Each structure stands twice: as C-alpha cells, then as structure tokens.
C-alpha cells in the first residue's frame, strides 16, 4: 500500500511539471514532423522515371517503325518522355549540352544510343529498356517466319506493357520517413526516462524530505519500489500518447502486434529508470545527471534516432552498443515483418540490464543512512 501511494505521488508530480511534459511530448513531436518531412526522399521505396527525356531520330519504316512508335507510346505512361529530332537540331550536340538523357537513332539497319556521362543512372535505364525492346523485336522477327507480319504485330504491340516491371525482392512493408521517426522518437523518449529517474532520490534531498522519509515508519524498499514504478508509469503514459498521436495525426504505421510493441517499450523504460537511479547513486553532486545525459544522447545518436544506421560495417557494430538500437531493431521486426517473437531478445536485454543496475544500486544503498 505504501509503495502504491509513493507511485501515485510520483506520477502526479511528474505531470505537474510543465517543462517535463514539453520535453517528453512536444519536443519529440516537433522532431518527428521536421525529420519526417525533410528526409522523405531518403526513405522512398520506389524510383520514379519521370525526368528522363530521350531524343529520337527514327528513319525506319514498316514493321520496325510501327513497333517503335507503340513502344514509345507505352513507355510514355511511365514518365519517360520521347521527343522527335526536329529540323536543324543535332542530336549529339544536344546530348553534349545535357539537354536530354539520351539520343537514339533508329533505322532499318539497327539502333544506336548516345548517352550523357552526367546522367549515368538514367542513361543505363534507357539502355536497358531499349535492349528489352531490341530483344523482343528480334524474337518477333523470328516468329514472323512462321506466323507472318500479323504475328509480329500481336507480339510487339499487344504485349508492350512489360518493358518496365517493378518487383519487390522483400515483400514485407518498409517504413517511410514518418513511420521511422515516429518509432525512433518513441524509443528515444523511453530512454529519456533515465534523466527523470535521476531526480527521484535527489529531489527528496533537495526539498529536505529525504530525512522525513527515512524517519517515517516506512520501509526503504517501499519507497524505492514506489518511486521506480511511478517513473515507469509516468514515462509509459507519455510514450502511449506519442504512439496514439503519431498514428492519428502523422498516420504512422504501428503494425498489428501492439501488445508486443508496448511490452518492449515498458522494459526499455524499466532499464532506463534503473540506469538513472544507479548513476545518481554512484556519482554524487550532480555528476550522475551529467553522466546520464551524456550516455542517453550518445546512445540516441549512434543507435539511429536521428538517421538510419546500417547493420553492417563499423557503425553497424557500434550501434548495437546502444539500448536504443535494441528497441528499434525489435520494433521494426515486430511492426513490419509481423514477427512478435522479435520482442523477446530486446526484453531479455532490457530486463537483464535493469536487474543488474537495480541490484547494484540496492547493494550500494544498504551502506547509506538516508534515502
């Protein structure tokens, strides 16, 4: 009962502090909005072909001319623009001036492409599409020996929609920019619980109520448990508010396994609270709070709170030292792969670290006279 009353008191004090509410709610929401809008293109999962302009000089005739005209019309729906060479224009000079992505000469004897070295990617796309058309036309020419010209047109014109296909190697949903930053900011706020936890004991000492608590007929364990769970519940409520807000306002995707998501976040807050208490117990005079802020900000940076971090390489290895990375990786797998079991490794890491920190703190405080 005493622990429950202490927990309720901590929750009330937590939400009476308007600066804390701004720090835990308004600041992450602003970061979600700014980073989510600014870095939208960095999370684009598909490539648009608009902006590719091809200059064409078609002097062919007959079936090739008809087939290439149908080819241009079909690709016009993808955003690739074909323009005919006008009188007085020099195709190679236009490419040299970077007015077009590629220049194509089509004749009855073959097809020649001239590309700009300044737009290598776009030029390669055009080359691949033209190669697909050439292969298809050659196949149709072989069929024509058996079916005649009608068979050629049925293959070239009737099946012209498969020059460009978009197939995903990984069919699972991938996060957009707003999805990513809604997730990473939420996990980061859970880690911020260490900073508020650092003041749980110190606030009693600053207000002079620590001596009264110690003199009261209350077990230290009740005070300790009440304060820990009060901080955990207060931070959890802030995180749930962020989840709901990002889902309703920013349309962030949180998947269909919300229980697993919340379980990971709760364990992260418990670990962060344990770390905040431990740091401020070991280091006196405000040094503990400084250490907590340094570790939290460093963990947020290397763990991928502000930008995605690859799993490979040196940075990928270093990122796994960050508790934020544990949560990001687990939640991404839960939300976008539908793998609820991915929560267990993160829960194990968080709870294992929390138990070690709380045990060391309790052992350290047994030698002290006050709270």
PDB file of C-alpha atoms in Angstrom, residues 98-352:
ATOM      1  CA  UNK A  98      22.930  17.888 -71.335  1.00  0.00           C
ATOM      2  CA  UNK A  99      19.533  18.822 -72.737  1.00  0.00           C
ATOM      3  CA  UNK A 100      18.464  15.169 -72.964  1.00  0.00           C
ATOM      4  CA  UNK A 101      19.227  11.960 -71.131  1.00  0.00           C
ATOM      5  CA  UNK A 102      19.908  10.003 -74.316  1.00  0.00           C
ATOM      6  CA  UNK A 103      19.788  10.335 -78.105  1.00  0.00           C
ATOM      7  CA  UNK A 104      18.571   7.353 -80.130  1.00  0.00           C
ATOM      8  CA  UNK A 105      18.919   6.815 -83.861  1.00  0.00           C
ATOM      9  CA  UNK A 106      16.579   4.176 -85.282  1.00  0.00           C
ATOM     10  CA  UNK A 107      16.919   2.879 -88.842  1.00  0.00           C
ATOM     11  CA  UNK A 108      16.112  -0.297 -90.710  1.00  0.00           C
ATOM     12  CA  UNK A 109      19.699  -1.448 -90.169  1.00  0.00           C
ATOM     13  CA  UNK A 110      19.726  -1.081 -86.394  1.00  0.00           C
ATOM     14  CA  UNK A 111      19.541   1.198 -83.367  1.00  0.00           C
ATOM     15  CA  UNK A 112      22.250   3.450 -81.889  1.00  0.00           C
ATOM     16  CA  UNK A 113      22.137   5.181 -78.495  1.00  0.00           C
ATOM     17  CA  UNK A 114      24.207   8.185 -77.423  1.00  0.00           C
ATOM     18  CA  UNK A 115      24.173   8.925 -73.688  1.00  0.00           C
ATOM     19  CA  UNK A 116      25.279  11.717 -71.398  1.00  0.00           C
ATOM     20  CA  UNK A 117      28.019  10.834 -68.926  1.00  0.00           C
ATOM     21  CA  UNK A 118      26.457  13.303 -66.482  1.00  0.00           C
ATOM     22  CA  UNK A 119      23.323  11.161 -66.059  1.00  0.00           C
ATOM     23  CA  UNK A 120      24.761   7.668 -65.819  1.00  0.00           C
ATOM     24  CA  UNK A 121      21.876   6.115 -63.913  1.00  0.00           C
ATOM     25  CA  UNK A 122      19.177   7.468 -66.229  1.00  0.00           C
ATOM     26  CA  UNK A 123      21.233   6.537 -69.284  1.00  0.00           C
ATOM     27  CA  UNK A 124      21.565   2.968 -68.035  1.00  0.00           C
ATOM     28  CA  UNK A 125      17.807   2.799 -67.526  1.00  0.00           C
ATOM     29  CA  UNK A 126      17.209   3.907 -71.125  1.00  0.00           C
ATOM     30  CA  UNK A 127      19.818   1.428 -72.380  1.00  0.00           C
ATOM     31  CA  UNK A 128      18.147  -1.419 -70.511  1.00  0.00           C
ATOM     32  CA  UNK A 129      14.695  -0.554 -71.836  1.00  0.00           C
ATOM     33  CA  UNK A 130      15.975  -0.261 -75.410  1.00  0.00           C
ATOM     34  CA  UNK A 131      17.737  -3.597 -75.034  1.00  0.00           C
ATOM     35  CA  UNK A 132      14.455  -5.150 -73.928  1.00  0.00           C
ATOM     36  CA  UNK A 133      12.720  -3.728 -76.994  1.00  0.00           C
ATOM     37  CA  UNK A 134      15.509  -4.980 -79.291  1.00  0.00           C
ATOM     38  CA  UNK A 135      15.350  -8.490 -77.845  1.00  0.00           C
ATOM     39  CA  UNK A 136      11.598  -8.554 -78.199  1.00  0.00           C
ATOM     40  CA  UNK A 137      11.704  -7.310 -81.765  1.00  0.00           C
ATOM     41  CA  UNK A 138      14.323  -9.897 -82.715  1.00  0.00           C
ATOM     42  CA  UNK A 139      12.166 -12.622 -81.197  1.00  0.00           C
ATOM     43  CA  UNK A 140       9.152 -11.310 -83.092  1.00  0.00           C
ATOM     44  CA  UNK A 141      11.141 -11.288 -86.333  1.00  0.00           C
ATOM     45  CA  UNK A 142      11.925 -14.951 -85.797  1.00  0.00           C
ATOM     46  CA  UNK A 143       8.258 -15.708 -85.166  1.00  0.00           C
ATOM     47  CA  UNK A 144       7.346 -13.816 -88.325  1.00  0.00           C
ATOM     48  CA  UNK A 145       8.907 -16.535 -90.381  1.00  0.00           C
ATOM     49  CA  UNK A 146       6.139 -18.840 -89.150  1.00  0.00           C
ATOM     50  CA  UNK A 147       3.194 -16.519 -88.455  1.00  0.00           C
ATOM     51  CA  UNK A 148       3.757 -13.651 -90.856  1.00  0.00           C
ATOM     52  CA  UNK A 149       3.510  -9.909 -90.152  1.00  0.00           C
ATOM     53  CA  UNK A 150       0.274 -10.286 -88.186  1.00  0.00           C
ATOM     54  CA  UNK A 151       2.122 -12.404 -85.641  1.00  0.00           C
ATOM     55  CA  UNK A 152       4.848  -9.754 -85.308  1.00  0.00           C
ATOM     56  CA  UNK A 153       2.338  -7.018 -84.501  1.00  0.00           C
ATOM     57  CA  UNK A 154       0.471  -9.173 -81.981  1.00  0.00           C
ATOM     58  CA  UNK A 155       3.725  -9.723 -80.055  1.00  0.00           C
ATOM     59  CA  UNK A 156       5.155  -6.190 -80.266  1.00  0.00           C
ATOM     60  CA  UNK A 157       2.011  -4.104 -79.850  1.00  0.00           C
ATOM     61  CA  UNK A 158      -0.219  -6.408 -77.840  1.00  0.00           C
ATOM     62  CA  UNK A 159       2.423  -7.234 -75.228  1.00  0.00           C
ATOM     63  CA  UNK A 160       4.153  -3.901 -74.951  1.00  0.00           C
ATOM     64  CA  UNK A 161       3.345  -3.323 -71.299  1.00  0.00           C
ATOM     65  CA  UNK A 162       6.107  -5.420 -69.836  1.00  0.00           C
ATOM     66  CA  UNK A 163       9.177  -3.342 -70.744  1.00  0.00           C
ATOM     67  CA  UNK A 164       9.318  -1.989 -67.195  1.00  0.00           C
ATOM     68  CA  UNK A 165       8.299  -4.131 -64.235  1.00  0.00           C
ATOM     69  CA  UNK A 166       8.612  -3.280 -60.548  1.00  0.00           C
ATOM     70  CA  UNK A 167       9.041  -6.407 -58.432  1.00  0.00           C
ATOM     71  CA  UNK A 168       9.961  -6.302 -54.757  1.00  0.00           C
ATOM     72  CA  UNK A 169      12.607  -8.713 -53.514  1.00  0.00           C
ATOM     73  CA  UNK A 170      11.362  -8.242 -49.930  1.00  0.00           C
ATOM     74  CA  UNK A 171       7.578  -8.190 -49.954  1.00  0.00           C
ATOM     75  CA  UNK A 172       7.251  -7.002 -46.350  1.00  0.00           C
ATOM     76  CA  UNK A 173       6.174  -3.445 -45.750  1.00  0.00           C
ATOM     77  CA  UNK A 174       9.020  -0.994 -45.233  1.00  0.00           C
ATOM     78  CA  UNK A 175       8.835   2.161 -43.092  1.00  0.00           C
ATOM     79  CA  UNK A 176       8.516   5.589 -44.646  1.00  0.00           C
ATOM     80  CA  UNK A 177      10.206   8.613 -43.146  1.00  0.00           C
ATOM     81  CA  UNK A 178       7.317   9.444 -40.809  1.00  0.00           C
ATOM     82  CA  UNK A 179       6.978   5.801 -39.781  1.00  0.00           C
ATOM     83  CA  UNK A 180      10.694   5.574 -38.997  1.00  0.00           C
ATOM     84  CA  UNK A 181      10.880   8.746 -36.926  1.00  0.00           C
ATOM     85  CA  UNK A 182       7.651   8.028 -35.075  1.00  0.00           C
ATOM     86  CA  UNK A 183       9.218   4.742 -33.975  1.00  0.00           C
ATOM     87  CA  UNK A 184      12.709   6.067 -33.241  1.00  0.00           C
ATOM     88  CA  UNK A 185      11.475   9.156 -31.355  1.00  0.00           C
ATOM     89  CA  UNK A 186       9.188   6.992 -29.231  1.00  0.00           C
ATOM     90  CA  UNK A 187      12.039   4.642 -28.332  1.00  0.00           C
ATOM     91  CA  UNK A 188      14.268   7.642 -27.617  1.00  0.00           C
ATOM     92  CA  UNK A 189      11.691   9.107 -25.204  1.00  0.00           C
ATOM     93  CA  UNK A 190      11.679   5.757 -23.395  1.00  0.00           C
ATOM     94  CA  UNK A 191      15.421   6.129 -22.967  1.00  0.00           C
ATOM     95  CA  UNK A 192      14.898   9.652 -21.612  1.00  0.00           C
ATOM     96  CA  UNK A 193      13.276   8.020 -18.596  1.00  0.00           C
ATOM     97  CA  UNK A 194      16.810   7.745 -17.223  1.00  0.00           C
ATOM     98  CA  UNK A 195      17.013  11.531 -16.912  1.00  0.00           C
ATOM     99  CA  UNK A 196      13.767  11.864 -14.962  1.00  0.00           C
ATOM    100  CA  UNK A 197      14.723   8.854 -12.819  1.00  0.00           C
ATOM    101  CA  UNK A 198      17.933  10.581 -11.812  1.00  0.00           C
ATOM    102  CA  UNK A 199      15.972  13.131  -9.827  1.00  0.00           C
ATOM    103  CA  UNK A 200      13.734  10.679  -7.970  1.00  0.00           C
ATOM    104  CA  UNK A 201      16.002  10.426  -4.930  1.00  0.00           C
ATOM    105  CA  UNK A 202      17.822  13.713  -5.347  1.00  0.00           C
ATOM    106  CA  UNK A 203      14.545  15.668  -5.398  1.00  0.00           C
ATOM    107  CA  UNK A 204      13.739  14.400  -1.906  1.00  0.00           C
ATOM    108  CA  UNK A 205      17.158  15.501  -0.697  1.00  0.00           C
ATOM    109  CA  UNK A 206      16.827  18.943  -2.323  1.00  0.00           C
ATOM    110  CA  UNK A 207      13.371  19.518  -0.816  1.00  0.00           C
ATOM    111  CA  UNK A 208      14.576  18.282   2.580  1.00  0.00           C
ATOM    112  CA  UNK A 209      12.008  15.493   2.685  1.00  0.00           C
ATOM    113  CA  UNK A 210      14.555  12.695   2.483  1.00  0.00           C
ATOM    114  CA  UNK A 211      15.230  12.790   6.252  1.00  0.00           C
ATOM    115  CA  UNK A 212      11.500  12.725   6.963  1.00  0.00           C
ATOM    116  CA  UNK A 213      11.010   9.719   4.723  1.00  0.00           C
ATOM    117  CA  UNK A 214      13.857   7.907   6.437  1.00  0.00           C
ATOM    118  CA  UNK A 215      12.497   8.741   9.903  1.00  0.00           C
ATOM    119  CA  UNK A 216       8.955   7.667   8.996  1.00  0.00           C
ATOM    120  CA  UNK A 217       7.857   4.090   9.733  1.00  0.00           C
ATOM    121  CA  UNK A 218       8.236   3.188   6.066  1.00  0.00           C
ATOM    122  CA  UNK A 219      10.464   0.535   4.643  1.00  0.00           C
ATOM    123  CA  UNK A 220      13.094   1.749   2.233  1.00  0.00           C
ATOM    124  CA  UNK A 221      12.056  -0.936  -0.209  1.00  0.00           C
ATOM    125  CA  UNK A 222       8.516   0.525  -0.372  1.00  0.00           C
ATOM    126  CA  UNK A 223       9.894   3.970  -1.157  1.00  0.00           C
ATOM    127  CA  UNK A 224      12.298   2.584  -3.715  1.00  0.00           C
ATOM    128  CA  UNK A 225       9.661   0.432  -5.462  1.00  0.00           C
ATOM    129  CA  UNK A 226       7.095   3.238  -5.444  1.00  0.00           C
ATOM    130  CA  UNK A 227       9.486   5.726  -6.999  1.00  0.00           C
ATOM    131  CA  UNK A 228      10.717   3.280  -9.654  1.00  0.00           C
ATOM    132  CA  UNK A 229       7.234   2.268 -10.742  1.00  0.00           C
ATOM    133  CA  UNK A 230       5.987   5.844 -10.563  1.00  0.00           C
ATOM    134  CA  UNK A 231       8.646   6.922 -13.042  1.00  0.00           C
ATOM    135  CA  UNK A 232       7.961   3.902 -15.259  1.00  0.00           C
ATOM    136  CA  UNK A 233       4.199   4.533 -15.396  1.00  0.00           C
ATOM    137  CA  UNK A 234       4.611   8.282 -15.994  1.00  0.00           C
ATOM    138  CA  UNK A 235       7.015   7.731 -18.878  1.00  0.00           C
ATOM    139  CA  UNK A 236       4.854   4.951 -20.281  1.00  0.00           C
ATOM    140  CA  UNK A 237       1.852   7.277 -20.389  1.00  0.00           C
ATOM    141  CA  UNK A 238       3.932   9.808 -22.335  1.00  0.00           C
ATOM    142  CA  UNK A 239       5.042   7.117 -24.776  1.00  0.00           C
ATOM    143  CA  UNK A 240       1.487   5.874 -25.299  1.00  0.00           C
ATOM    144  CA  UNK A 241       0.447   9.462 -26.010  1.00  0.00           C
ATOM    145  CA  UNK A 242       3.191   9.681 -28.657  1.00  0.00           C
ATOM    146  CA  UNK A 243       2.091   6.405 -30.244  1.00  0.00           C
ATOM    147  CA  UNK A 244      -1.542   7.494 -30.428  1.00  0.00           C
ATOM    148  CA  UNK A 245      -0.691  10.985 -31.676  1.00  0.00           C
ATOM    149  CA  UNK A 246       1.686   9.751 -34.387  1.00  0.00           C
ATOM    150  CA  UNK A 247      -0.836   7.144 -35.512  1.00  0.00           C
ATOM    151  CA  UNK A 248      -3.793   9.531 -35.714  1.00  0.00           C
ATOM    152  CA  UNK A 249      -2.097  12.740 -36.855  1.00  0.00           C
ATOM    153  CA  UNK A 250       1.005  11.618 -38.775  1.00  0.00           C
ATOM    154  CA  UNK A 251      -0.581   8.331 -39.948  1.00  0.00           C
ATOM    155  CA  UNK A 252       2.439   6.380 -38.715  1.00  0.00           C
ATOM    156  CA  UNK A 253       2.164   2.611 -39.005  1.00  0.00           C
ATOM    157  CA  UNK A 254       2.441   0.624 -35.765  1.00  0.00           C
ATOM    158  CA  UNK A 255       1.501  -2.808 -37.053  1.00  0.00           C
ATOM    159  CA  UNK A 256      -0.911  -5.355 -35.621  1.00  0.00           C
ATOM    160  CA  UNK A 257       1.124  -6.537 -32.604  1.00  0.00           C
ATOM    161  CA  UNK A 258       0.709  -3.539 -30.293  1.00  0.00           C
ATOM    162  CA  UNK A 259       0.969  -5.693 -27.155  1.00  0.00           C
ATOM    163  CA  UNK A 260       4.464  -6.838 -28.146  1.00  0.00           C
ATOM    164  CA  UNK A 261       5.399  -3.247 -29.049  1.00  0.00           C
ATOM    165  CA  UNK A 262       4.234  -1.920 -25.679  1.00  0.00           C
ATOM    166  CA  UNK A 263       5.978  -4.766 -23.834  1.00  0.00           C
ATOM    167  CA  UNK A 264       9.318  -3.811 -25.399  1.00  0.00           C
ATOM    168  CA  UNK A 265       8.779  -0.135 -24.545  1.00  0.00           C
ATOM    169  CA  UNK A 266       7.869  -0.935 -20.928  1.00  0.00           C
ATOM    170  CA  UNK A 267      11.041  -2.979 -20.482  1.00  0.00           C
ATOM    171  CA  UNK A 268      13.078  -0.181 -22.036  1.00  0.00           C
ATOM    172  CA  UNK A 269      11.640   2.340 -19.564  1.00  0.00           C
ATOM    173  CA  UNK A 270      12.402  -0.001 -16.652  1.00  0.00           C
ATOM    174  CA  UNK A 271      16.003  -0.315 -17.830  1.00  0.00           C
ATOM    175  CA  UNK A 272      16.330   3.447 -18.352  1.00  0.00           C
ATOM    176  CA  UNK A 273      14.862   4.172 -14.908  1.00  0.00           C
ATOM    177  CA  UNK A 274      17.272   1.701 -13.319  1.00  0.00           C
ATOM    178  CA  UNK A 275      20.203   3.319 -15.096  1.00  0.00           C
ATOM    179  CA  UNK A 276      19.175   6.829 -13.997  1.00  0.00           C
ATOM    180  CA  UNK A 277      18.852   5.778 -10.365  1.00  0.00           C
ATOM    181  CA  UNK A 278      22.117   3.842 -10.416  1.00  0.00           C
ATOM    182  CA  UNK A 279      24.136   6.659 -11.996  1.00  0.00           C
ATOM    183  CA  UNK A 280      22.898   9.218  -9.482  1.00  0.00           C
ATOM    184  CA  UNK A 281      23.509   6.831  -6.612  1.00  0.00           C
ATOM    185  CA  UNK A 282      27.080   6.081  -7.603  1.00  0.00           C
ATOM    186  CA  UNK A 283      28.074   9.653  -8.509  1.00  0.00           C
ATOM    187  CA  UNK A 284      27.093  12.477  -6.166  1.00  0.00           C
ATOM    188  CA  UNK A 285      26.938  16.239  -6.603  1.00  0.00           C
ATOM    189  CA  UNK A 286      25.111  16.334  -9.935  1.00  0.00           C
ATOM    190  CA  UNK A 287      27.766  14.301 -11.725  1.00  0.00           C
ATOM    191  CA  UNK A 288      25.354  11.406 -12.110  1.00  0.00           C
ATOM    192  CA  UNK A 289      22.857  13.522 -14.018  1.00  0.00           C
ATOM    193  CA  UNK A 290      25.602  14.716 -16.346  1.00  0.00           C
ATOM    194  CA  UNK A 291      26.671  11.139 -16.994  1.00  0.00           C
ATOM    195  CA  UNK A 292      23.084  10.111 -17.724  1.00  0.00           C
ATOM    196  CA  UNK A 293      22.581  12.928 -20.222  1.00  0.00           C
ATOM    197  CA  UNK A 294      25.853  12.094 -21.971  1.00  0.00           C
ATOM    198  CA  UNK A 295      25.064   8.377 -22.250  1.00  0.00           C
ATOM    199  CA  UNK A 296      21.455   8.969 -23.375  1.00  0.00           C
ATOM    200  CA  UNK A 297      22.387  11.460 -26.092  1.00  0.00           C
ATOM    201  CA  UNK A 298      25.285   9.333 -27.307  1.00  0.00           C
ATOM    202  CA  UNK A 299      23.079   6.232 -27.381  1.00  0.00           C
ATOM    203  CA  UNK A 300      20.410   8.122 -29.315  1.00  0.00           C
ATOM    204  CA  UNK A 301      22.914   9.337 -31.879  1.00  0.00           C
ATOM    205  CA  UNK A 302      24.699   6.056 -32.584  1.00  0.00           C
ATOM    206  CA  UNK A 303      21.534   3.990 -32.181  1.00  0.00           C
ATOM    207  CA  UNK A 304      19.729   5.583 -35.122  1.00  0.00           C
ATOM    208  CA  UNK A 305      17.358   8.085 -33.516  1.00  0.00           C
ATOM    209  CA  UNK A 306      18.204  10.862 -35.968  1.00  0.00           C
ATOM    210  CA  UNK A 307      19.233   8.863 -39.065  1.00  0.00           C
ATOM    211  CA  UNK A 308      19.111   5.193 -40.108  1.00  0.00           C
ATOM    212  CA  UNK A 309      22.192   3.131 -39.306  1.00  0.00           C
ATOM    213  CA  UNK A 310      23.150   0.121 -41.440  1.00  0.00           C
ATOM    214  CA  UNK A 311      23.522  -3.288 -39.810  1.00  0.00           C
ATOM    215  CA  UNK A 312      26.910  -3.895 -41.416  1.00  0.00           C
ATOM    216  CA  UNK A 313      30.276  -2.194 -41.058  1.00  0.00           C
ATOM    217  CA  UNK A 314      31.859  -0.488 -38.082  1.00  0.00           C
ATOM    218  CA  UNK A 315      28.900   1.810 -37.453  1.00  0.00           C
ATOM    219  CA  UNK A 316      26.540  -1.151 -37.524  1.00  0.00           C
ATOM    220  CA  UNK A 317      28.609  -2.911 -34.865  1.00  0.00           C
ATOM    221  CA  UNK A 318      28.923   0.198 -32.697  1.00  0.00           C
ATOM    222  CA  UNK A 319      25.179   0.863 -32.992  1.00  0.00           C
ATOM    223  CA  UNK A 320      24.411  -2.385 -31.175  1.00  0.00           C
ATOM    224  CA  UNK A 321      26.048  -0.943 -28.063  1.00  0.00           C
ATOM    225  CA  UNK A 322      23.122   1.466 -27.839  1.00  0.00           C
ATOM    226  CA  UNK A 323      19.968   0.357 -25.954  1.00  0.00           C
ATOM    227  CA  UNK A 324      18.001   2.436 -28.434  1.00  0.00           C
ATOM    228  CA  UNK A 325      19.220   0.133 -31.205  1.00  0.00           C
ATOM    229  CA  UNK A 326      17.849  -2.900 -29.366  1.00  0.00           C
ATOM    230  CA  UNK A 327      14.397  -1.353 -29.273  1.00  0.00           C
ATOM    231  CA  UNK A 328      14.492  -0.009 -32.842  1.00  0.00           C
ATOM    232  CA  UNK A 329      15.523  -3.373 -34.264  1.00  0.00           C
ATOM    233  CA  UNK A 330      12.925  -5.320 -32.278  1.00  0.00           C
ATOM    234  CA  UNK A 331      10.045  -2.948 -33.037  1.00  0.00           C
ATOM    235  CA  UNK A 332      10.900  -2.783 -36.746  1.00  0.00           C
ATOM    236  CA  UNK A 333      10.769  -6.564 -36.959  1.00  0.00           C
ATOM    237  CA  UNK A 334       7.542  -6.719 -34.959  1.00  0.00           C
ATOM    238  CA  UNK A 335       5.770  -3.991 -36.912  1.00  0.00           C
ATOM    239  CA  UNK A 336       6.942  -4.561 -40.481  1.00  0.00           C
ATOM    240  CA  UNK A 337       7.667  -8.305 -40.519  1.00  0.00           C
ATOM    241  CA  UNK A 338       4.843  -9.315 -38.209  1.00  0.00           C
ATOM    242  CA  UNK A 339       7.359 -11.177 -36.035  1.00  0.00           C
ATOM    243  CA  UNK A 340       6.092 -10.777 -32.470  1.00  0.00           C
ATOM    244  CA  UNK A 341       8.777 -13.164 -31.208  1.00  0.00           C
ATOM    245  CA  UNK A 342      11.388 -10.498 -32.046  1.00  0.00           C
ATOM    246  CA  UNK A 343      10.340  -8.783 -28.809  1.00  0.00           C
ATOM    247  CA  UNK A 344      11.973 -11.435 -26.613  1.00  0.00           C
ATOM    248  CA  UNK A 345      15.660 -10.644 -27.309  1.00  0.00           C
ATOM    249  CA  UNK A 346      15.067  -6.941 -26.609  1.00  0.00           C
ATOM    250  CA  UNK A 347      13.034  -7.706 -23.488  1.00  0.00           C
ATOM    251  CA  UNK A 348      15.803 -10.014 -22.265  1.00  0.00           C
ATOM    252  CA  UNK A 349      18.500  -7.387 -22.822  1.00  0.00           C
ATOM    253  CA  UNK A 350      16.490  -4.617 -21.160  1.00  0.00           C
ATOM    254  CA  UNK A 351      15.386  -6.637 -18.133  1.00  0.00           C
ATOM    255  CA  UNK A 352      18.819  -8.207 -17.662  1.00  0.00           C
TER     256      UNK A 352
END
